[in-house]
Coordinates of C-alpha atoms in Angstrom, one line a residue:
M1 CA 133.7 108.4 97.0
S2 CA 132.1 108.4 93.7
I3 CA 129.0 106.5 92.5
I4 CA 130.9 105.3 89.5
S5 CA 133.6 103.7 91.7
R6 CA 131.0 101.8 93.7
K7 CA 129.4 100.6 90.4
E8 CA 132.8 99.5 89.2
V9 CA 133.4 97.5 92.4
A10 CA 130.0 95.8 92.0
K11 CA 130.8 94.9 88.4
L12 CA 134.3 93.6 89.1
A13 CA 133.0 91.5 92.1
G14 CA 130.0 90.2 90.3
V15 CA 127.5 91.5 92.8
S16 CA 124.9 94.3 93.1
E17 CA 125.7 97.8 94.3
A18 CA 123.5 97.1 97.3
T19 CA 125.8 94.2 98.3
V20 CA 128.8 96.4 97.9
S21 CA 127.2 98.9 100.3
R22 CA 126.4 96.2 102.8
V23 CA 129.9 94.8 102.8
L24 CA 131.6 98.2 103.0
N25 CA 129.2 99.4 105.7
N26 CA 129.1 96.1 107.5
V27 CA 125.3 96.0 107.4
G28 CA 123.3 92.8 107.3
P29 CA 124.6 89.2 107.0
I30 CA 127.1 88.6 104.3
K31 CA 128.9 85.4 103.2
E32 CA 132.6 85.5 104.0
E33 CA 133.5 84.6 100.4
T34 CA 131.3 87.5 99.1
R35 CA 132.8 89.9 101.6
I36 CA 136.3 89.0 100.5
R37 CA 135.5 89.2 96.8
V38 CA 134.0 92.8 97.3
L39 CA 137.0 94.0 99.4
E40 CA 139.5 92.6 96.9
A41 CA 137.6 94.2 94.0
A42 CA 137.6 97.6 95.9
K43 CA 141.3 97.3 96.6
E44 CA 142.1 96.4 93.0
I45 CA 140.5 99.5 91.6
G46 CA 141.6 101.8 94.4
Y47 CA 138.1 102.4 95.7
V48 CA 138.0 104.7 98.8
P49 CA 134.6 104.6 100.6
N50 CA 133.1 107.7 102.3
A51 CA 134.5 107.7 105.9
L52 CA 131.6 109.5 107.4
A53 CA 129.0 107.1 106.0
Q54 CA 131.1 104.0 107.0
R55 CA 131.6 105.3 110.5
F56 CA 127.9 105.7 111.2
A57 CA 126.8 102.6 109.3
R58 CA 129.0 100.3 111.3
R59 CA 127.2 101.2 114.5
K60 CA 124.2 98.9 113.9
S61 CA 120.8 99.8 115.2
G62 CA 119.1 96.5 114.3
N63 CA 116.3 98.5 112.6
V64 CA 115.2 98.7 109.0
G65 CA 113.4 102.0 108.4
V66 CA 110.2 102.3 106.4
I67 CA 109.5 105.8 105.2
L68 CA 105.7 106.4 104.7
P69 CA 103.7 109.4 103.6
F70 CA 101.6 111.0 106.3
V71 CA 98.2 111.7 104.9
P72 CA 95.8 113.6 107.3
K73 CA 92.5 111.8 107.9
V74 CA 93.6 108.7 106.1
H75 CA 93.9 105.5 108.0
L76 CA 97.1 104.4 106.3
F77 CA 97.3 100.9 107.8
S78 CA 93.8 100.0 106.8
T79 CA 94.5 100.7 103.1
Y80 CA 95.2 97.5 101.1
Y81 CA 98.3 98.9 99.4
F82 CA 100.3 99.9 102.5
A83 CA 99.0 97.0 104.6
E84 CA 100.2 94.4 102.1
I85 CA 103.6 96.0 101.4
L86 CA 104.3 96.5 105.2
S87 CA 103.3 92.9 105.9
G88 CA 105.8 91.7 103.3
I89 CA 108.6 93.9 104.7
G90 CA 107.8 92.7 108.2
E91 CA 108.1 89.1 107.3
A92 CA 111.5 89.6 105.6
A93 CA 112.8 91.8 108.4
K94 CA 111.9 89.2 111.0
A95 CA 113.6 86.4 109.0
C96 CA 116.8 88.5 109.0
N97 CA 116.5 89.4 112.7
Y98 CA 115.7 93.1 112.1
D99 CA 113.0 95.3 113.6
L100 CA 110.9 97.8 111.7
L101 CA 111.0 101.5 112.4
L102 CA 108.2 103.4 110.8
I103 CA 109.0 107.0 109.8
F104 CA 106.1 109.2 108.7
R105 CA 106.9 111.9 106.2
E106 CA 104.9 115.1 106.5
P107 CA 103.8 116.5 103.2
D108 CA 105.7 119.8 103.7
S109 CA 108.5 118.6 106.0
P110 CA 112.1 118.3 104.9
R111 CA 113.1 115.0 103.4
D112 CA 116.3 114.5 105.4
Y113 CA 116.5 110.7 105.0
A114 CA 120.3 110.6 105.6
K115 CA 119.7 111.9 109.2
L116 CA 118.1 108.6 110.0
Y117 CA 121.5 106.9 109.4
R118 CA 123.6 109.6 110.9
T119 CA 121.7 109.4 114.2
Q120 CA 122.0 105.6 114.1
K121 CA 118.2 105.0 114.0
V122 CA 118.4 102.6 110.9
D123 CA 120.8 100.4 109.1
A124 CA 118.8 100.4 105.9
C125 CA 115.7 102.1 104.6
I126 CA 112.7 101.3 102.4
V127 CA 110.9 104.3 100.9
L128 CA 107.2 104.0 100.1
G129 CA 105.2 106.7 98.3
A130 CA 108.3 108.4 96.9
Q131 CA 107.4 111.2 94.4
D132 CA 109.2 112.6 91.5
V133 CA 109.8 116.1 93.0
A134 CA 112.9 118.1 93.6
E135 CA 113.0 117.5 97.4
E136 CA 112.7 113.8 97.0
R137 CA 115.3 113.6 94.3
A138 CA 117.8 115.5 96.5
A139 CA 117.2 113.3 99.5
L140 CA 117.6 110.1 97.6
R141 CA 120.7 111.4 95.8
E142 CA 122.3 112.2 99.2
L143 CA 121.6 108.6 100.3
Q144 CA 123.2 107.3 97.2
V145 CA 126.3 109.5 97.4
E146 CA 126.8 108.7 101.1
G147 CA 126.5 104.9 100.4
F148 CA 123.5 104.4 102.7
P149 CA 121.6 101.3 101.7
F150 CA 118.0 101.9 100.6
C151 CA 115.3 100.6 98.3
L152 CA 112.3 102.2 96.6
V153 CA 109.0 100.3 96.3
N154 CA 106.6 101.0 93.5
Q155 CA 108.5 104.1 92.3
R156 CA 111.2 104.4 89.7
F157 CA 113.6 107.1 88.6
D158 CA 114.7 105.5 85.4
E159 CA 117.8 107.7 84.9
E160 CA 119.1 106.9 88.4
E161 CA 120.7 103.7 89.6
Y162 CA 118.5 103.3 92.7
L163 CA 117.7 99.9 94.0
T164 CA 114.0 99.4 93.2
V165 CA 111.2 96.8 93.4
D166 CA 108.3 97.6 91.1
A167 CA 105.4 95.9 89.3
D168 CA 104.8 95.8 85.5
H169 CA 102.1 98.5 85.6
E170 CA 102.3 99.2 81.9
S171 CA 101.4 95.7 80.9
G172 CA 98.7 95.6 83.6
S173 CA 97.1 98.7 82.2
F174 CA 97.5 97.4 78.6
A175 CA 95.7 94.2 79.6
A176 CA 92.9 96.0 81.3
V177 CA 92.1 98.3 78.4
Q178 CA 92.5 95.4 75.9
H179 CA 89.9 93.5 77.9
L180 CA 87.4 96.4 77.6
I181 CA 88.0 96.6 73.9
A182 CA 87.5 92.9 73.5
K183 CA 84.1 93.3 75.3
G184 CA 83.1 95.8 72.7
F185 CA 83.8 99.1 74.4
K186 CA 85.3 101.8 72.1
R187 CA 85.0 105.1 74.1
I188 CA 87.2 104.3 77.1
A189 CA 88.0 106.9 79.6
F190 CA 91.0 106.7 82.0
L191 CA 91.0 108.0 85.6
N192 CA 94.7 108.2 86.5
G193 CA 96.7 109.2 89.6
P194 CA 99.2 112.1 90.0
N195 CA 102.1 112.5 87.6
A196 CA 104.6 112.5 90.4
F197 CA 104.3 108.7 90.6
S198 CA 106.0 106.5 88.0
S199 CA 103.2 104.0 88.2
S200 CA 100.8 106.7 86.9
G201 CA 103.0 107.2 83.9
D202 CA 103.2 103.4 83.3
R203 CA 99.5 103.0 83.4
L204 CA 99.0 105.9 81.1
A205 CA 101.4 104.3 78.7
G206 CA 99.6 101.0 78.8
Y207 CA 96.2 102.7 78.2
E208 CA 97.6 104.6 75.2
R209 CA 99.3 101.6 73.7
A210 CA 96.1 99.5 73.9
L211 CA 94.0 102.1 72.2
T212 CA 96.6 102.8 69.5
E213 CA 97.0 99.1 68.7
A214 CA 93.2 98.8 68.4
G215 CA 93.0 101.9 66.1
I216 CA 91.0 103.9 68.7
P217 CA 91.8 107.7 68.8
L218 CA 93.5 109.0 71.9
L219 CA 91.4 111.9 73.2
E220 CA 92.6 114.2 75.9
E221 CA 89.0 114.8 77.1
R222 CA 88.7 111.1 78.1
I223 CA 91.7 111.3 80.5
F224 CA 90.9 112.4 84.1
T225 CA 93.2 112.8 87.2
G226 CA 92.5 111.9 90.8
N227 CA 94.8 111.3 93.8
Y228 CA 94.3 107.6 94.3
S229 CA 91.6 108.2 97.0
R230 CA 88.1 107.0 97.0
K231 CA 86.9 110.6 97.4
S232 CA 88.7 111.7 94.2
G233 CA 87.0 108.9 92.3
F234 CA 83.6 110.0 93.6
E235 CA 84.4 113.6 92.6
A236 CA 85.4 112.5 89.1
A237 CA 82.0 111.0 88.6
A238 CA 80.4 114.4 87.8
K239 CA 82.6 115.0 84.7
I240 CA 82.6 111.3 83.6
F241 CA 78.8 111.3 83.8
E242 CA 78.7 114.2 81.4
G243 CA 80.7 112.1 78.9
I244 CA 78.4 109.1 79.4
E245 CA 75.3 111.3 78.7
K246 CA 76.9 112.7 75.6
K247 CA 77.7 109.1 74.4
E248 CA 81.4 110.1 74.5
I249 CA 82.3 107.5 77.2
D250 CA 81.1 103.9 77.5
A251 CA 83.8 102.5 79.8
V252 CA 86.3 103.6 82.4
F253 CA 89.7 102.2 83.5
A254 CA 90.7 103.6 86.9
A255 CA 94.3 103.5 88.1
N256 CA 93.4 101.9 91.4
D257 CA 90.4 100.2 93.1
R258 CA 89.8 103.0 95.6
M259 CA 89.1 105.5 92.8
A260 CA 87.1 103.0 90.8
I261 CA 84.8 102.3 93.8
G262 CA 84.4 106.0 94.5
L263 CA 83.5 106.5 90.9
M264 CA 81.1 103.6 91.0
D265 CA 79.3 105.2 94.0
G266 CA 79.2 108.6 92.3
L267 CA 77.8 107.2 89.0
R268 CA 75.2 105.2 90.9
E269 CA 73.9 108.4 92.5
R270 CA 73.3 109.6 88.9
G271 CA 71.5 106.4 87.8
I272 CA 74.5 104.7 86.1
E273 CA 75.4 101.2 87.1
A274 CA 78.9 99.8 86.4
G275 CA 78.7 96.4 84.6
K276 CA 75.3 97.3 83.3
D277 CA 75.4 100.8 81.8
I278 CA 79.2 101.1 81.5
G279 CA 82.2 98.9 81.8
L280 CA 84.6 99.6 84.7
I281 CA 88.0 98.2 85.7
G282 CA 90.1 99.1 88.7
Y283 CA 93.6 98.3 89.7
D284 CA 95.2 96.6 92.7
D285 CA 92.8 93.7 93.4
S286 CA 92.2 95.0 96.9
D287 CA 89.9 93.3 99.4
S288 CA 87.2 95.9 98.6
S289 CA 87.2 95.0 94.9
R290 CA 86.0 91.5 95.9
I291 CA 83.1 92.5 98.2
V292 CA 81.8 95.6 96.5
S293 CA 78.6 95.1 94.4
P294 CA 78.9 94.5 91.6
K295 CA 82.3 92.9 92.1
L296 CA 85.1 94.9 90.4
T297 CA 87.1 93.7 87.5
T298 CA 90.7 94.7 88.4
V299 CA 94.4 94.1 88.0
S300 CA 96.1 92.0 90.7
V301 CA 99.4 93.5 92.0
P302 CA 101.7 91.4 94.3
F303 CA 102.2 94.2 96.9
Y304 CA 103.1 91.8 99.7
E305 CA 105.8 90.2 97.6
M306 CA 107.1 93.6 96.5
G307 CA 107.6 94.5 100.2
R308 CA 109.2 91.2 101.0
R309 CA 111.6 91.4 98.0
A310 CA 112.6 95.0 98.9
A311 CA 113.6 94.0 102.5
M312 CA 115.4 90.9 101.4
K313 CA 117.5 92.9 98.9
L314 CA 118.7 95.0 101.7
L315 CA 119.0 92.5 104.6
A316 CA 119.4 89.0 103.3
E317 CA 122.7 87.2 103.0
E318 CA 121.6 85.8 99.6
S319 CA 120.0 88.9 98.2
E320 CA 118.5 89.2 94.7
E321 CA 120.8 91.0 92.4
G322 CA 119.6 94.1 90.5
N323 CA 116.2 95.7 90.3
T324 CA 113.0 93.7 90.2
I325 CA 109.8 94.2 88.2
L326 CA 107.1 91.7 89.2
P327 CA 104.2 90.6 86.9
V328 CA 100.6 91.6 87.4
Q329 CA 97.4 89.8 86.4
L330 CA 94.0 90.8 85.2
V331 CA 91.1 89.5 87.3
K332 CA 87.8 89.5 85.5
R333 CA 84.6 90.1 87.6
E334 CA 81.2 91.6 87.2
T335 CA 81.9 95.2 86.2
T336 CA 82.9 94.1 82.7

């Protein structure tokens, strides 16, 4: 089997590659007319599916797998990001008569995602927290080549044809920095997440575009990196405080709410109040952003809908074709 052949089947049948995989692997509910159209298209171009992948995929487990990063000392299910996405996945899975199987990925463990299918643990898989590293790319490529249905949430590999549900983080970042500029801030720092996540690159692109369009110089010394944890935001406060004291920073855009709130706490210990002494914007519109004092200006991301859409793409009879990028929205509160 070749990836190109499956793509040609999808094009000829007028459906997505995910639908082709579901038909050929007999996974999930499929309309009879859709099934016939895909099979006729496959026959017409002489498509020969991978026998090993088909043999295992036909033996249904009734489970949709959700691959999650295992982070020591972090209560994953209490974090807004994962809780919302998992709730959306769970709703869709229930509607399609599937159960969830949660698989925790150890930081240094092999990413043998295909084994989940070969041991008949899952019929489809949703990957959360995927990173742009060699091991991840190899594991996802194997799934694609073998024809195992999967979907990425909040992570893209633009040069690959993986099924993806994402949010428009570039425009969200752009809107956040534009808002700071409109409020009169000109020396805006950016606290980003790791480069291994596509959302980090998107937010950096939005930050840079907003400054460039406003004629504000891009300075490397105003860009900081955390790991999306509250602790990393708190630790970044020391360096950002130095910039504030030197009049080099008058506002900060943080790539998620957890880092923004950690930064707020770290600056408060140094006598700097967000919303009074500096402007501050987070990202996610988490529950914490609404109850922290002062309330955090942030960007609302539809994580619940992202999870729901990902599961529906894999499991639903009338699944949405192609990849999905959902809109985000700036929420103005007290820190600006």
